[in-house]
Amino acid sequence: DAGRRRRPRRGGGPGHHRGEPAVVVLKRAFDLLVAGLALLVLSLVLAALALLVRMESPGAVLFRQPRIGKDGKPFTMYKFRTMRVAAADEAGSTPVPQVSDFTSYVFDPLYGGKQYTRIGRFLRSASLDELPNLLNVLRGEMSIVGPRPVVPELVEQYLPEYHRRHNVRPGARSGQEECSSCRLRSCLSCLDGDLDAGDRRAHDGRH
């Protein structure tokens, strides 16, 4: 009947994800598989590290901090707490410095206040404090590999071209560790590497 209105199709039909590139779906499946398996295999290690963090100093086991994710959307990133609670609160309330030159600025999440606990210093040096990032991967806020997420106050100081790094999900691993740790490299050097890698991933997602 030409006068009968066609009932709109509900989501979930055969063509529901037709517009979504297959590589994006596969990458998300890879992230879920790796993060889920890693949390399962490392469950005893994670429990032991959490116990050590709690035994050395009172306070929450996980440190939560706002970061900027895909499409510029903020999310809460999880890490093992590496400082005493008072020091962590003080560092969290310290304003992010105004960056006049990204070619020489090295991002420091503590802004010079390296008051680590003993287990915290070990976790930081071995990058084990970032293992709870796997929870962010399961939540869809991060990917296994991608540009490391940055605090909102620093993102606000980015030049326009730097925002391209938010075209993809941030990663638990940046993919640049084989060259040098971004904790020791200038912010511009890390941004350039992130932009190159992000452009390749965004291109792959379109083709």
Short mmCIF file of N, CA and C in Angstrom, two decimals, residues 19-25 27 167-168 197-207:
data_model
loop_
_atom_site.label_atom_id
_atom_site.label_comp_id
_atom_site.label_asym_id
_atom_site.label_seq_id
_atom_site.Cartn_x
_atom_site.Cartn_y
_atom_site.Cartn_z
N GLY A 19 28.03 0.52 7.99
CA GLY A 19 28.85 1.69 7.74
C GLY A 19 30.13 1.74 8.56
N GLU A 20 30.28 0.80 9.44
CA GLU A 20 31.46 0.82 10.31
C GLU A 20 32.56 -0.03 9.68
N PRO A 21 33.74 0.55 9.46
CA PRO A 21 34.82 -0.21 8.81
C PRO A 21 35.14 -1.48 9.57
N ALA A 22 35.38 -2.56 8.82
CA ALA A 22 35.67 -3.84 9.45
C ALA A 22 36.91 -3.78 10.33
N VAL A 23 37.89 -2.96 9.92
CA VAL A 23 39.13 -2.91 10.69
C VAL A 23 38.89 -2.33 12.09
N VAL A 24 37.91 -1.42 12.21
CA VAL A 24 37.59 -0.85 13.52
C VAL A 24 36.99 -1.92 14.42
N VAL A 25 36.09 -2.73 13.85
CA VAL A 25 35.47 -3.81 14.61
C VAL A 25 36.52 -4.83 15.04
N LYS A 27 39.74 -4.34 15.42
CA LYS A 27 40.65 -3.75 16.41
C LYS A 27 40.01 -3.75 17.79
N ASN A 167 41.86 11.58 17.08
CA ASN A 167 41.04 10.90 16.09
C ASN A 167 40.94 9.41 16.37
N VAL A 168 41.81 8.90 17.23
CA VAL A 168 41.81 7.48 17.59
C VAL A 168 41.77 7.35 19.11
N ALA A 197 51.43 7.93 13.85
CA ALA A 197 50.78 6.65 14.09
C ALA A 197 49.26 6.79 14.02
N GLY A 198 48.72 7.88 14.58
CA GLY A 198 47.28 8.10 14.57
C GLY A 198 46.74 8.28 13.16
N ASP A 199 47.50 9.00 12.31
CA ASP A 199 47.07 9.19 10.93
C ASP A 199 47.02 7.86 10.19
N ARG A 200 47.99 6.97 10.48
CA ARG A 200 47.99 5.66 9.81
C ARG A 200 46.78 4.84 10.26
N ARG A 201 46.47 4.87 11.59
CA ARG A 201 45.33 4.10 12.07
C ARG A 201 44.02 4.65 11.52
N ALA A 202 43.89 5.98 11.49
CA ALA A 202 42.66 6.58 10.96
C ALA A 202 42.50 6.24 9.47
N HIS A 203 43.62 6.24 8.73
CA HIS A 203 43.58 5.88 7.31
C HIS A 203 43.14 4.43 7.14
N ASP A 204 43.71 3.53 7.97
CA ASP A 204 43.34 2.12 7.89
C ASP A 204 41.87 1.92 8.20
N GLY A 205 41.33 2.75 9.12
CA GLY A 205 39.93 2.60 9.49
C GLY A 205 38.97 3.06 8.41
N ARG A 206 39.47 3.87 7.46
CA ARG A 206 38.61 4.37 6.39
C ARG A 206 38.66 3.48 5.15
N HIS A 207 39.71 2.60 5.10
CA HIS A 207 39.89 1.79 3.88
C HIS A 207 39.91 0.32 4.22
#
